[in-house]
Coordinates of C-alpha atoms in Angstrom, one line a residue:
M1 CA 49.2 6.3 9.5
S2 CA 46.9 9.7 9.8
D3 CA 43.1 9.6 9.9
Y4 CA 43.9 11.7 6.8
D5 CA 45.9 9.4 4.6
D6 CA 42.5 7.3 2.4
D7 CA 42.0 11.3 1.1
D8 CA 45.1 12.0 0.5
H9 CA 44.2 12.0 -3.8
D10 CA 40.8 13.5 -3.7
M11 CA 43.2 16.5 -2.1
A12 CA 46.4 16.8 -4.7
P13 CA 45.5 19.5 -7.4
N14 CA 43.6 19.5 -10.9
Y15 CA 46.2 20.7 -12.8
D16 CA 44.5 20.3 -16.1
K17 CA 41.1 21.5 -14.2
M18 CA 43.4 24.9 -12.4
R19 CA 45.4 25.2 -16.4
G20 CA 41.8 26.0 -17.5
M21 CA 40.7 28.2 -15.1
G22 CA 44.5 30.1 -16.3
F23 CA 46.9 29.2 -13.5
I24 CA 50.0 28.0 -14.3
C25 CA 51.3 26.0 -12.3
W26 CA 54.9 25.9 -11.7
R27 CA 54.7 22.3 -9.3
E28 CA 52.9 20.4 -12.3
I29 CA 56.1 18.1 -12.8
S30 CA 55.7 16.5 -9.7
A31 CA 53.1 16.1 -6.9
T32 CA 55.4 16.7 -4.3
D33 CA 58.7 18.2 -3.3
D34 CA 60.2 15.7 -0.5
E35 CA 60.4 12.1 -2.5
N36 CA 60.8 13.0 -5.8
H37 CA 63.2 16.0 -5.4
E38 CA 66.3 13.7 -7.2
D39 CA 63.7 13.9 -10.0
I40 CA 63.4 17.0 -10.6
Q41 CA 66.5 18.3 -10.3
L42 CA 67.8 15.3 -12.8
N43 CA 64.3 17.0 -15.2
K44 CA 66.2 20.1 -14.6
K45 CA 69.3 19.4 -16.2
K46 CA 67.9 17.6 -19.3
K47 CA 66.3 20.9 -20.3
K48 CA 68.6 23.0 -20.0
K49 CA 70.9 20.9 -21.9
K50 CA 68.1 20.8 -24.8
K51 CA 67.1 24.6 -24.6
K52 CA 70.7 25.3 -25.7
R53 CA 70.4 23.2 -28.8
K54 CA 67.1 25.1 -29.2
L55 CA 69.3 27.5 -29.2
D56 CA 72.1 27.3 -31.3
A57 CA 69.8 26.1 -34.1
I58 CA 67.6 29.5 -33.8
E59 CA 71.0 30.4 -34.1
T60 CA 71.5 29.1 -37.7
E61 CA 67.9 29.8 -39.1
Q62 CA 66.9 33.8 -38.0
E63 CA 64.4 33.5 -40.1
I64 CA 62.0 31.6 -37.6
E65 CA 63.6 33.4 -35.0
T66 CA 61.2 35.9 -34.7
P67 CA 57.3 34.1 -35.5
I68 CA 58.5 32.0 -32.8
K69 CA 59.6 34.6 -30.0
K70 CA 55.9 36.6 -30.9
V71 CA 54.0 33.3 -30.6
K72 CA 55.8 32.6 -27.4
T73 CA 55.1 36.1 -25.7
K74 CA 51.5 35.6 -27.2
K75 CA 51.0 32.6 -25.2
K76 CA 52.3 34.5 -22.0
K77 CA 50.5 37.2 -22.4
R78 CA 47.4 35.1 -22.8
S79 CA 47.9 32.9 -19.7
N80 CA 49.2 35.8 -17.5
E81 CA 45.9 37.3 -18.7
T82 CA 43.6 34.7 -18.1
H83 CA 45.6 33.8 -14.8
M84 CA 45.1 38.1 -13.8
T85 CA 41.1 38.1 -14.5
S86 CA 40.2 34.4 -12.9
T87 CA 42.3 35.6 -10.1
L88 CA 40.5 39.1 -10.0
Q89 CA 37.3 37.8 -10.9
I90 CA 38.6 35.1 -7.3
T91 CA 39.2 38.7 -5.1
N92 CA 36.4 40.0 -6.1
E93 CA 33.9 37.4 -5.0
N94 CA 36.2 37.0 -1.9
N95 CA 35.0 40.4 -0.8
K96 CA 31.5 40.1 -2.6
D97 CA 31.5 37.5 0.3
E98 CA 33.1 39.9 2.9
V99 CA 30.9 42.3 2.4
E100 CA 27.4 40.2 2.5
T101 CA 29.0 39.4 5.7
T102 CA 29.7 42.8 7.2
T103 CA 26.0 43.6 6.1
N104 CA 24.3 40.7 8.1
N105 CA 26.6 40.8 10.5
D106 CA 25.8 44.7 11.3
S107 CA 22.4 43.8 11.1
I108 CA 22.2 41.4 13.6
E109 CA 24.2 43.6 15.8
I110 CA 21.5 46.7 15.2
A111 CA 19.0 44.7 15.8
K112 CA 20.3 43.3 18.8
K113 CA 20.9 46.9 19.8
V114 CA 17.3 47.5 19.2
W115 CA 16.4 44.1 22.4
S116 CA 18.8 45.4 24.4
D117 CA 17.4 48.6 24.6
L118 CA 13.9 47.6 25.5
Y119 CA 15.8 45.9 28.8
V120 CA 15.5 42.5 27.0
S121 CA 18.4 40.3 28.6
E122 CA 21.6 38.8 26.5
N123 CA 20.2 34.7 26.3
I124 CA 16.6 36.3 25.4
I125 CA 18.0 38.3 22.7
R126 CA 20.0 35.2 21.0
S127 CA 17.0 33.3 21.4
L128 CA 15.0 35.3 19.6
L129 CA 17.3 36.3 16.4
E130 CA 18.3 32.7 15.6
Q131 CA 14.7 32.8 14.9
K132 CA 14.6 35.9 12.9
F133 CA 13.1 37.9 15.2
F134 CA 14.7 41.2 14.3
D135 CA 12.6 44.1 14.6
P136 CA 9.7 43.8 17.8
T137 CA 6.3 45.1 17.1
P138 CA 4.6 48.2 18.0
I139 CA 2.8 46.6 20.9
Q140 CA 6.4 45.0 22.5
R141 CA 7.4 48.3 21.5
L142 CA 5.6 50.1 23.9
T143 CA 4.8 46.9 26.1
L144 CA 8.5 45.8 27.2
P145 CA 10.1 48.9 29.1
T146 CA 7.8 49.7 30.7
A147 CA 7.5 46.0 31.8
I148 CA 10.8 45.2 32.4
R149 CA 12.7 48.5 33.7
D150 CA 9.5 50.6 35.4
R151 CA 7.9 46.5 36.4
L152 CA 4.1 47.8 35.7
D153 CA 1.2 46.0 35.6
I154 CA 0.1 45.9 31.7
I155 CA -4.0 46.2 30.2
G156 CA -3.4 45.4 26.3
A157 CA -5.0 45.4 23.2
A158 CA -3.6 44.9 19.8
E159 CA -4.8 43.8 16.8
T160 CA -4.7 40.1 15.8
G161 CA -1.4 38.6 14.6
S162 CA 0.5 41.7 16.1
G163 CA 3.2 39.7 19.0
K164 CA 0.7 39.8 21.5
T165 CA 2.5 36.7 23.2
L166 CA 6.0 37.2 23.5
A167 CA 4.6 40.9 24.4
F168 CA 4.1 39.4 27.6
A169 CA 6.0 36.4 27.1
I170 CA 9.3 38.0 26.8
P171 CA 8.8 40.7 30.2
I172 CA 8.0 37.0 32.3
L173 CA 11.4 35.4 30.8
T174 CA 13.9 38.7 31.5
H175 CA 12.5 38.9 35.1
M176 CA 13.1 35.0 36.1
S177 CA 16.4 35.4 34.5
K178 CA 17.3 37.8 36.5
L179 CA 14.8 36.7 39.9
L180 CA 17.5 33.2 39.2
E181 CA 21.1 35.9 39.2
N182 CA 19.5 37.3 42.3
N183 CA 18.7 33.8 44.5
E184 CA 15.2 34.9 44.2
M185 CA 13.7 32.3 43.3
S186 CA 15.3 28.2 41.9
Y187 CA 14.2 26.3 39.1
G188 CA 11.3 24.2 40.4
Q189 CA 9.2 26.1 41.8
F190 CA 6.1 27.8 40.2
T191 CA 6.4 31.1 39.4
S192 CA 3.9 32.2 36.1
L193 CA 0.6 31.4 34.9
I194 CA -0.7 32.2 31.4
L195 CA -4.7 31.6 31.4
T196 CA -6.5 31.1 27.7
P197 CA -9.6 30.2 27.0
T198 CA -9.0 27.6 24.1
R199 CA -6.4 24.7 24.0
E200 CA -5.3 25.5 20.8
L201 CA -4.1 28.7 22.2
A202 CA -2.4 27.3 25.1
V203 CA -0.3 25.2 23.1
Q204 CA 0.2 27.9 21.1
I205 CA 1.6 30.1 23.9
K206 CA 3.8 27.5 25.0
S207 CA 5.7 26.8 21.7
H208 CA 6.4 30.8 21.6
I209 CA 7.5 30.6 25.3
Q210 CA 10.0 27.5 23.9
T211 CA 11.2 29.9 21.0
A212 CA 12.4 32.3 23.0
C213 CA 13.7 30.6 26.3
R214 CA 15.7 28.7 24.7
Y215 CA 19.2 29.2 26.2
T216 CA 17.7 29.0 29.3
K217 CA 16.7 26.1 31.6
F218 CA 13.2 26.9 32.3
K219 CA 10.0 24.4 31.6
T220 CA 6.9 25.1 30.6
A221 CA 3.5 23.4 30.8
V222 CA 0.0 23.3 29.4
V223 CA -2.5 22.1 30.9
V224 CA -5.6 21.6 29.5
G225 CA -8.6 19.5 28.6
G226 CA -8.5 16.5 26.8
M227 CA -5.1 15.2 27.8
S228 CA -5.2 12.1 30.1
T229 CA -4.6 12.9 34.0
Q230 CA -2.0 10.5 34.1
K231 CA -0.2 12.4 31.3
Q232 CA -0.8 15.7 33.1
E233 CA 0.5 14.9 36.0
R234 CA 3.6 13.6 35.0
L235 CA 4.4 17.0 33.5
L236 CA 3.4 18.7 36.7
S237 CA 6.0 16.7 38.3
Q238 CA 8.4 17.8 36.5
K239 CA 8.3 21.1 38.4
P240 CA 8.2 23.4 35.2
E241 CA 7.6 27.3 36.5
I242 CA 5.4 28.3 33.6
I243 CA 2.0 26.9 33.3
V244 CA -0.5 27.5 30.4
A245 CA -3.5 26.6 31.0
T246 CA -7.0 27.2 30.6
P247 CA -9.3 28.0 33.1
G248 CA -11.9 25.1 33.4
R249 CA -8.9 22.2 33.6
F250 CA -6.7 24.3 36.0
W251 CA -9.6 25.4 38.2
E252 CA -10.1 21.1 38.5
L253 CA -6.1 20.3 39.2
L254 CA -6.5 23.5 42.1
Q255 CA -9.5 21.1 43.9
E256 CA -7.7 18.1 43.7
N257 CA -4.6 19.1 45.8
N258 CA -2.2 19.1 43.3
E259 CA 1.5 19.7 45.4
H260 CA 2.9 21.3 42.4
I261 CA 0.5 24.7 41.4
I262 CA -1.7 24.1 44.9
D263 CA 1.1 26.3 46.4
M264 CA 1.2 30.2 45.0
S265 CA 3.8 31.3 47.8
N266 CA 6.3 32.1 44.2
L267 CA 4.4 32.9 41.8
R268 CA 5.3 36.2 41.0
F269 CA 3.5 36.5 37.3
L270 CA 0.6 36.9 35.5
A271 CA -1.2 36.4 32.7
I272 CA -4.7 36.5 30.7
D273 CA -5.0 36.6 27.2
E274 CA -7.4 36.5 24.9
T275 CA -9.9 38.5 27.4
D276 CA -12.9 39.2 25.8
R277 CA -13.0 35.6 25.1
M278 CA -12.8 34.9 28.9
I279 CA -15.3 36.8 30.5
E280 CA -18.3 35.4 28.0
K281 CA -20.3 32.6 29.7
G282 CA -18.2 29.2 30.4
H283 CA -14.7 30.7 31.4
F284 CA -15.7 33.9 33.3
E285 CA -17.0 31.6 36.3
E286 CA -13.9 29.5 36.7
L287 CA -11.3 32.2 36.0
E288 CA -12.6 34.2 38.8
K289 CA -12.6 31.6 41.3
I290 CA -9.3 30.9 40.5
L291 CA -8.3 34.5 40.9
N292 CA -9.9 34.9 44.2
L293 CA -7.8 31.7 45.2
I294 CA -4.5 33.4 43.9
N295 CA -5.1 36.8 45.5
K296 CA -5.3 35.2 48.9
D297 CA -1.6 35.7 48.5
D298 CA 0.9 37.7 50.5
N299 CA 2.7 37.9 47.2
N300 CA 0.2 39.8 45.3
Q301 CA 1.3 43.5 46.0
I302 CA 4.6 42.3 43.9
R303 CA 2.6 40.0 41.9
Q304 CA 2.9 41.5 38.1
K305 CA 0.2 40.9 35.7
F306 CA -0.6 41.1 32.5
V307 CA -3.9 41.5 31.1
F308 CA -3.9 40.7 26.7
S309 CA -6.8 40.9 24.4
A310 CA -7.8 42.0 20.2
T311 CA -11.0 43.6 21.2
L312 CA -9.9 44.5 25.2
M313 CA -12.0 48.0 24.6
L314 CA -14.6 47.0 21.7
Q315 CA -17.8 46.8 22.4
S316 CA -20.4 44.4 21.1
S317 CA -23.2 45.4 19.5
I318 CA -24.6 42.3 18.9
D319 CA -26.9 40.6 21.5
N320 CA -29.3 37.8 22.0
E321 CA -32.7 39.3 22.5
K322 CA -34.5 36.2 23.2
K323 CA -32.1 35.2 25.7
K324 CA -32.8 38.8 27.3
Q325 CA -36.7 38.2 27.6
K326 CA -36.4 34.6 29.0
N327 CA -34.2 36.0 31.7
K328 CA -35.5 38.4 33.7
K329 CA -32.8 39.8 35.8
K330 CA -30.3 41.6 34.3
K331 CA -27.1 40.6 33.1
E332 CA -24.1 42.7 33.0
D333 CA -22.7 43.5 29.9
N334 CA -18.5 43.1 28.5
Q335 CA -17.9 46.1 29.3
D336 CA -19.1 45.4 33.5
K337 CA -17.6 42.3 33.3
L338 CA -14.3 43.9 32.1
A339 CA -14.1 46.0 34.6
T340 CA -15.4 43.0 37.4
L341 CA -11.9 40.5 35.3
I342 CA -9.7 44.1 36.0
S343 CA -10.2 43.8 39.5
A344 CA -10.3 39.9 40.4
V345 CA -7.0 40.1 38.9
G346 CA -5.6 42.5 41.4
M347 CA -4.5 44.9 39.0
S348 CA -2.3 48.0 40.8
A349 CA -3.7 50.9 40.8
K350 CA -2.4 52.7 37.5
P351 CA -1.6 49.9 35.7
K352 CA 0.0 51.0 32.2
I353 CA -3.0 50.8 29.2
I354 CA -1.0 50.5 25.9
D355 CA -4.1 49.7 23.0
L356 CA -3.2 49.6 19.6
T357 CA -6.2 48.6 18.1
K358 CA -6.8 50.7 15.1
E359 CA -10.6 52.7 14.4
F360 CA -11.7 50.3 12.1
G361 CA -11.0 46.9 14.5
T362 CA -9.3 45.1 12.1
A363 CA -4.6 44.7 11.1
E364 CA -4.1 47.6 7.6
T365 CA -3.1 45.1 6.2
L366 CA -5.9 42.9 5.8
T367 CA -8.4 43.5 2.4
E368 CA -11.7 43.2 3.4
A369 CA -15.0 41.7 0.5
R370 CA -18.2 40.4 1.0
V371 CA -20.0 38.1 -1.9
N372 CA -23.7 38.8 -1.8
C373 CA -26.2 35.0 -2.6
S374 CA -28.9 33.1 -1.8
L375 CA -28.8 30.7 0.7
E376 CA -28.6 28.2 -1.8
D377 CA -25.2 29.1 -3.5
K378 CA -23.2 29.3 -1.4
D379 CA -21.7 26.2 -2.0
L380 CA -20.7 27.3 -5.8
Y381 CA -19.6 30.6 -4.9
L382 CA -17.4 29.0 -2.1
Y383 CA -16.4 26.3 -4.5
Y384 CA -15.8 28.9 -6.9
F385 CA -13.2 30.7 -5.0
L386 CA -11.0 27.4 -4.0
T387 CA -11.1 26.5 -7.5
L388 CA -9.7 29.5 -9.1
Y389 CA -8.0 30.9 -6.5
P390 CA -5.2 28.6 -4.4
G391 CA -3.7 29.1 -1.6
R392 CA -3.8 28.5 2.8
T393 CA -7.6 29.2 3.3
L394 CA -9.4 28.6 6.3
I395 CA -12.8 28.6 6.1
F396 CA -15.1 29.5 9.0
T397 CA -19.4 28.5 10.0
N398 CA -21.6 28.7 13.1
S399 CA -22.4 25.4 13.5
I400 CA -20.4 22.0 14.0
D401 CA -23.5 20.3 11.3
C402 CA -22.8 22.9 9.0
I403 CA -18.9 21.5 8.8
K404 CA -19.9 18.5 8.3
R405 CA -22.0 18.7 5.4
L406 CA -19.2 21.8 3.6
Q407 CA -16.5 18.3 4.4
S408 CA -18.9 16.2 2.1
I409 CA -19.3 18.3 -0.5
L410 CA -15.9 19.2 -0.6
A411 CA -14.0 15.7 -0.2
I412 CA -16.8 14.8 -3.0
L413 CA -14.8 17.8 -5.6
K414 CA -11.1 16.5 -3.9
R415 CA -10.6 19.4 -2.3
N416 CA -9.4 17.5 1.1
P417 CA -10.7 19.5 3.7
L418 CA -9.8 19.2 7.0
P419 CA -12.4 19.9 9.5
L420 CA -11.8 21.2 13.3
H421 CA -14.6 22.3 15.5
A422 CA -15.2 20.9 19.8
Q423 CA -16.7 17.9 19.1
M424 CA -13.3 16.6 18.1
E425 CA -10.3 15.0 20.8
Q426 CA -7.6 16.9 21.2
K427 CA -4.6 14.7 19.4
Q428 CA -7.1 15.0 16.2
R429 CA -7.5 18.5 16.5
L430 CA -4.3 19.0 16.8
T431 CA -3.3 17.0 13.7
N432 CA -5.4 18.6 11.4
L433 CA -3.9 21.9 12.2
E434 CA 0.3 20.8 11.2
K435 CA -1.7 19.8 8.0
F436 CA -3.7 22.8 7.6
S437 CA 0.2 24.8 8.5
N438 CA 2.1 22.2 6.0
S439 CA 0.7 22.7 2.9
D440 CA 0.7 25.7 0.7
N441 CA -2.7 24.6 -0.7
G442 CA -4.2 24.0 3.0
L443 CA -8.2 24.3 3.4
L444 CA -9.2 23.6 7.0
V445 CA -13.3 23.8 8.1
A446 CA -13.8 25.4 11.1
T447 CA -15.9 26.8 14.0
D448 CA -15.0 29.6 15.8
V449 CA -12.6 27.7 18.2
A450 CA -10.3 27.8 16.0
A451 CA -10.5 32.3 15.3
R452 CA -9.0 32.5 18.8
G453 CA -5.7 33.5 19.0
L454 CA -4.2 31.1 16.6
D455 CA -0.7 31.8 14.6
I456 CA -1.2 29.5 11.7
P457 CA 1.4 31.0 8.9
N458 CA 1.1 32.3 5.8
I459 CA -3.2 31.5 5.9
K460 CA -3.8 33.6 2.3
H461 CA -7.8 33.4 2.1
I462 CA -10.3 34.2 4.8
I463 CA -14.1 33.0 4.0
H464 CA -17.6 33.8 6.1
Y465 CA -19.5 30.9 5.3
Q466 CA -22.1 31.7 7.9
V467 CA -21.5 35.9 8.8
P468 CA -20.0 35.6 12.4
R469 CA -22.6 36.0 15.1
S470 CA -21.0 39.7 16.6
T471 CA -18.4 41.7 16.0
E472 CA -15.5 40.5 17.9
L473 CA -15.7 36.9 16.6
Y474 CA -15.9 38.6 12.7
I475 CA -12.6 40.9 14.0
H476 CA -11.2 37.3 15.5
R477 CA -11.4 34.9 12.5
S478 CA -10.1 37.5 10.1
G479 CA -7.2 38.2 12.4
R480 CA -5.8 34.4 11.1
T481 CA -4.5 36.4 8.1
A482 CA -2.9 39.5 7.7
R483 CA -1.2 38.8 10.5
A484 CA 3.1 40.4 11.1
E485 CA 1.9 42.7 8.3
R486 CA 1.4 40.0 5.7
E487 CA -1.5 41.7 3.1
G488 CA -4.4 39.2 3.7
L489 CA -8.2 38.9 2.2
S490 CA -11.1 37.8 4.2
V491 CA -14.8 37.3 2.3
M492 CA -18.1 37.5 3.6
F493 CA -20.7 35.3 2.4
I494 CA -24.0 36.9 2.9
C495 CA -27.4 35.7 2.7
P496 CA -30.7 37.3 3.4
E497 CA -31.4 36.1 5.9
E498 CA -28.1 37.4 7.9
L499 CA -28.2 40.9 6.1
F500 CA -28.9 41.7 9.3
L501 CA -26.3 40.5 11.6
Y502 CA -23.8 42.1 8.3
R503 CA -25.2 45.9 9.3
K504 CA -24.5 45.4 12.6
I505 CA -20.7 44.5 12.1
I506 CA -20.2 47.3 9.8
K507 CA -22.0 49.4 12.4
T508 CA -19.4 48.7 15.3
L509 CA -16.5 48.8 12.7
N510 CA -17.4 52.7 12.3
R511 CA -17.2 51.2 8.5
N512 CA -19.6 54.9 5.9
E513 CA -19.1 52.3 3.6
D514 CA -20.3 48.5 2.4
L515 CA -17.7 46.1 2.0
Q516 CA -16.2 46.0 -2.1
T517 CA -17.7 42.9 -3.7
F518 CA -15.6 40.5 -4.5
P519 CA -15.9 39.9 -8.5
I520 CA -17.1 37.1 -9.5
D521 CA -16.8 36.0 -13.2
I522 CA -20.3 33.6 -13.7
T523 CA -19.1 32.5 -17.2
Y524 CA -17.6 29.5 -14.8
L525 CA -20.7 29.4 -13.2
S526 CA -22.8 27.2 -15.1
N527 CA -19.1 24.5 -15.6
L528 CA -19.1 24.4 -11.0
K529 CA -22.1 24.5 -10.8
R530 CA -23.0 21.1 -12.1
R531 CA -20.1 19.9 -10.0
V532 CA -21.4 21.5 -7.3
R533 CA -24.7 19.7 -7.7
L534 CA -23.7 15.9 -8.0
A535 CA -21.4 16.5 -4.8
S536 CA -24.4 18.4 -3.3
E537 CA -26.2 14.7 -4.4
I538 CA -23.8 12.4 -4.0
S539 CA -23.2 13.8 -0.6
K540 CA -27.0 12.8 0.5
L541 CA -27.4 9.9 -0.8
H542 CA -23.9 8.4 0.9
H543 CA -26.1 9.8 4.3
Q544 CA -28.5 8.1 3.3
V545 CA -27.1 4.8 3.8
A546 CA -24.3 5.4 7.0
K547 CA -27.8 6.0 8.3
V548 CA -29.2 3.0 7.5
A549 CA -27.0 0.9 8.8
N550 CA -26.2 3.1 11.8
E551 CA -29.5 2.4 12.8
T552 CA -29.1 -1.5 12.0
N553 CA -26.2 -2.2 14.3
W554 CA -28.0 -0.2 16.9
Y555 CA -30.8 -2.6 17.2
H556 CA -27.7 -5.5 16.5
K557 CA -25.6 -4.4 19.0
A558 CA -28.7 -4.1 22.1
A559 CA -30.0 -7.2 20.6
K560 CA -27.0 -8.4 21.6
E561 CA -26.7 -6.5 25.1
L562 CA -30.2 -7.3 26.4
D563 CA -29.4 -11.0 25.1
I564 CA -32.2 -11.3 22.7
E565 CA -33.3 -12.3 19.8
L566 CA -34.7 -9.6 17.1
D567 CA -38.3 -9.1 16.3
D568 CA -39.1 -10.9 12.9
N569 CA -40.8 -7.3 12.0
I570 CA -37.6 -4.9 12.4
R571 CA -35.7 -8.0 10.4
D572 CA -38.2 -7.8 8.1
I573 CA -37.6 -3.7 7.9
E574 CA -33.6 -4.3 7.6
K575 CA -34.9 -6.2 4.7
A576 CA -36.5 -3.6 3.3
K577 CA -33.4 -0.6 3.6
T578 CA -31.2 -3.2 3.1
A579 CA -33.1 -3.5 -0.8
N580 CA -33.6 0.2 -0.6
T581 CA -30.1 0.8 0.6
K582 CA -27.9 -1.1 -2.6
D583 CA -30.1 0.8 -4.9
I584 CA -29.0 4.0 -3.5
Q585 CA -25.5 2.8 -3.6
K586 CA -25.7 2.2 -7.4
K587 CA -27.2 5.5 -7.7
E588 CA -23.7 7.1 -5.8
I589 CA -21.2 5.5 -8.1
Q590 CA -23.6 6.2 -11.5
L591 CA -23.0 9.8 -9.6
R592 CA -20.0 9.6 -8.6
N593 CA -18.3 8.5 -12.6
E594 CA -20.0 11.6 -13.8
L595 CA -18.3 14.0 -11.9
D596 CA -15.3 12.3 -12.5
L597 CA -15.1 12.7 -15.7
L598 CA -16.3 16.2 -15.0
L599 CA -13.5 17.5 -13.0
K600 CA -11.7 16.4 -15.0
Q601 CA -12.5 18.1 -18.0
P602 CA -11.3 21.9 -17.2
L603 CA -12.9 25.1 -16.7
K604 CA -15.1 26.4 -19.7
Y605 CA -17.4 29.2 -20.4
S606 CA -20.7 29.1 -20.7
S607 CA -23.7 32.0 -21.3
S608 CA -26.9 29.5 -20.4
L609 CA -26.6 30.0 -17.1
N610 CA -29.8 28.4 -14.7
I611 CA -28.0 30.9 -10.8
S612 CA -29.5 33.3 -8.6
R613 CA -29.4 36.3 -10.8
S614 CA -30.9 38.4 -7.5
Y615 CA -27.6 39.7 -6.1
P616 CA -24.5 41.9 -8.5
L617 CA -22.3 40.3 -9.8
L618 CA -19.5 41.3 -12.0
F619 CA -18.3 39.9 -15.8
G620 CA -15.2 39.4 -17.1
D621 CA -14.2 39.2 -20.7
P622 CA -12.7 35.7 -21.3
D623 CA -10.0 36.7 -22.9
Q624 CA -8.4 39.2 -20.4
L625 CA -9.8 36.4 -17.4
A626 CA -7.1 33.6 -19.5
S627 CA -5.0 35.8 -19.6
R628 CA -5.2 36.6 -16.0
R629 CA -5.2 33.4 -15.1
K630 CA -2.1 32.0 -17.2
N631 CA -0.3 35.0 -14.6
D632 CA -1.2 33.1 -11.6
M633 CA -3.4 36.2 -9.9
T634 CA -4.5 36.1 -7.1
A635 CA -7.5 37.2 -5.3
L636 CA -6.2 39.7 -4.0
D637 CA -5.1 40.9 -7.1
E638 CA -8.3 40.3 -8.7
L639 CA -10.2 41.9 -6.6
K640 CA -7.2 45.3 -6.5
H641 CA -7.8 45.0 -10.7
R642 CA -11.5 45.6 -10.5
S643 CA -11.4 47.9 -7.6

């Protein structure tokens, strides 16, 4: 029996359906020719006799001949017209599909030629097109021919989100493929090293490389802090050709004489990403040691080097005066360190310099704004923004303590914030980044550890809850949105104490005017302020309870470790604190219930406001605002509407 026998009944023609579509079903009298041939012949004979009898009757009744013929003619005509119309529709749909397929094929062929003209190998082009990378970015168009065809060293600077990672990854992969074809390298040789300042960026770079080399057998490993030694040894035992590493962890492995990386005789490619961060304190010393070790090798003359950053040519204008006074020895500024780094990398005499940084330092598709407010009102304006303008939002602070406080308040307000800072374990950091990336309304509260190079898709808003301490940080923070020519919004919250930092950033970015003021409809703020005030009080009460619990646990743990009994005075203090804690918990529950009721209520307009009026706020017409809210006006739309 055929494998398809069970499905025969599903494949049989549905004549009722076909007749409804206007088809003339000549074979309706039978499902198959072979099995029912005799029945068909018999039916034909019967029909002929019946037809003859009808014709005889028609000859004797001439008065009904014409109407019958007309009716039959009309039916046939309608049937034929329906059949022709249906056939024409099917033909048109088929033609449309063919046109779309032809158009898509043409687009793919054009994209293939574009990448091919940049000297990218076919297997990499195939990977890029599958991931819908049809059009190279400006930094890629300028870098790839020079790096692949001319094999020049590259010093590149371009705005964040411009495709810098693939600008150095594609040449490396293309050359490795050619070396393999020419038997100048073999699988399992440590051929390429990419150094980056943060663990998150290292993981991201590995992901981009794997995207581009899907049709090669090259292996890529990440070597970063926060990963167990056993796991890293296992990864390196697989002999990856490409290693993406942070300087600190890579230097540790070099000192441990790891057999895979200690042999740099086959190292043909070196890339340093986020160079401006590398020259900061904490990275520069280890990086310099690594480069000195690499340059001892005889292959330095044929090794190709890439140095990339978003602010490579931008010098910071914000200096820490207190540190300068404490340290009498004159320190190198960033430009001197940059020159030292380029020298240490061992660049060729004439590297190709590609500087695409804009005059203003930020992406053209980025809209920048500010909110002038008091320090006390920052929480209120933050909650206002998050409530009225949904979308994936990244909030930056300058300290971990600030993150913890904001996380507590926003969680109480049901905003589901995700923290990201250096004190978190690597696994939890990556988990939070994944959750943030997978949620259209994700909310991430981070220190500047997240500002460097991370490519999180479709971030709509960047909130600088605290003004960044340097212009470079502002550029990197803001660069998390408006990536790949998409629009994005950056809003800086500025209190009087931070005004001097804001002024220096504006000056360094060559801005002749202040950032535009983000519109605030203060008719909402009274209701929101009550919610924020309750959340802040609840957070403080919760912190008090947690603090008492931690102290009590510490006393009992210490006594247990020392194998002693707690002093009576300590026990009395504990009892008093426990009694006080119960009162605090009751108050916290009461406030939470009050807040829950408020959160269930719709926002209302109010003219009785008790907020700081020292800063310029824009009043909105309630009817117009309500109308725009119904139309899902975004924060960018609001800003454009008011400007």
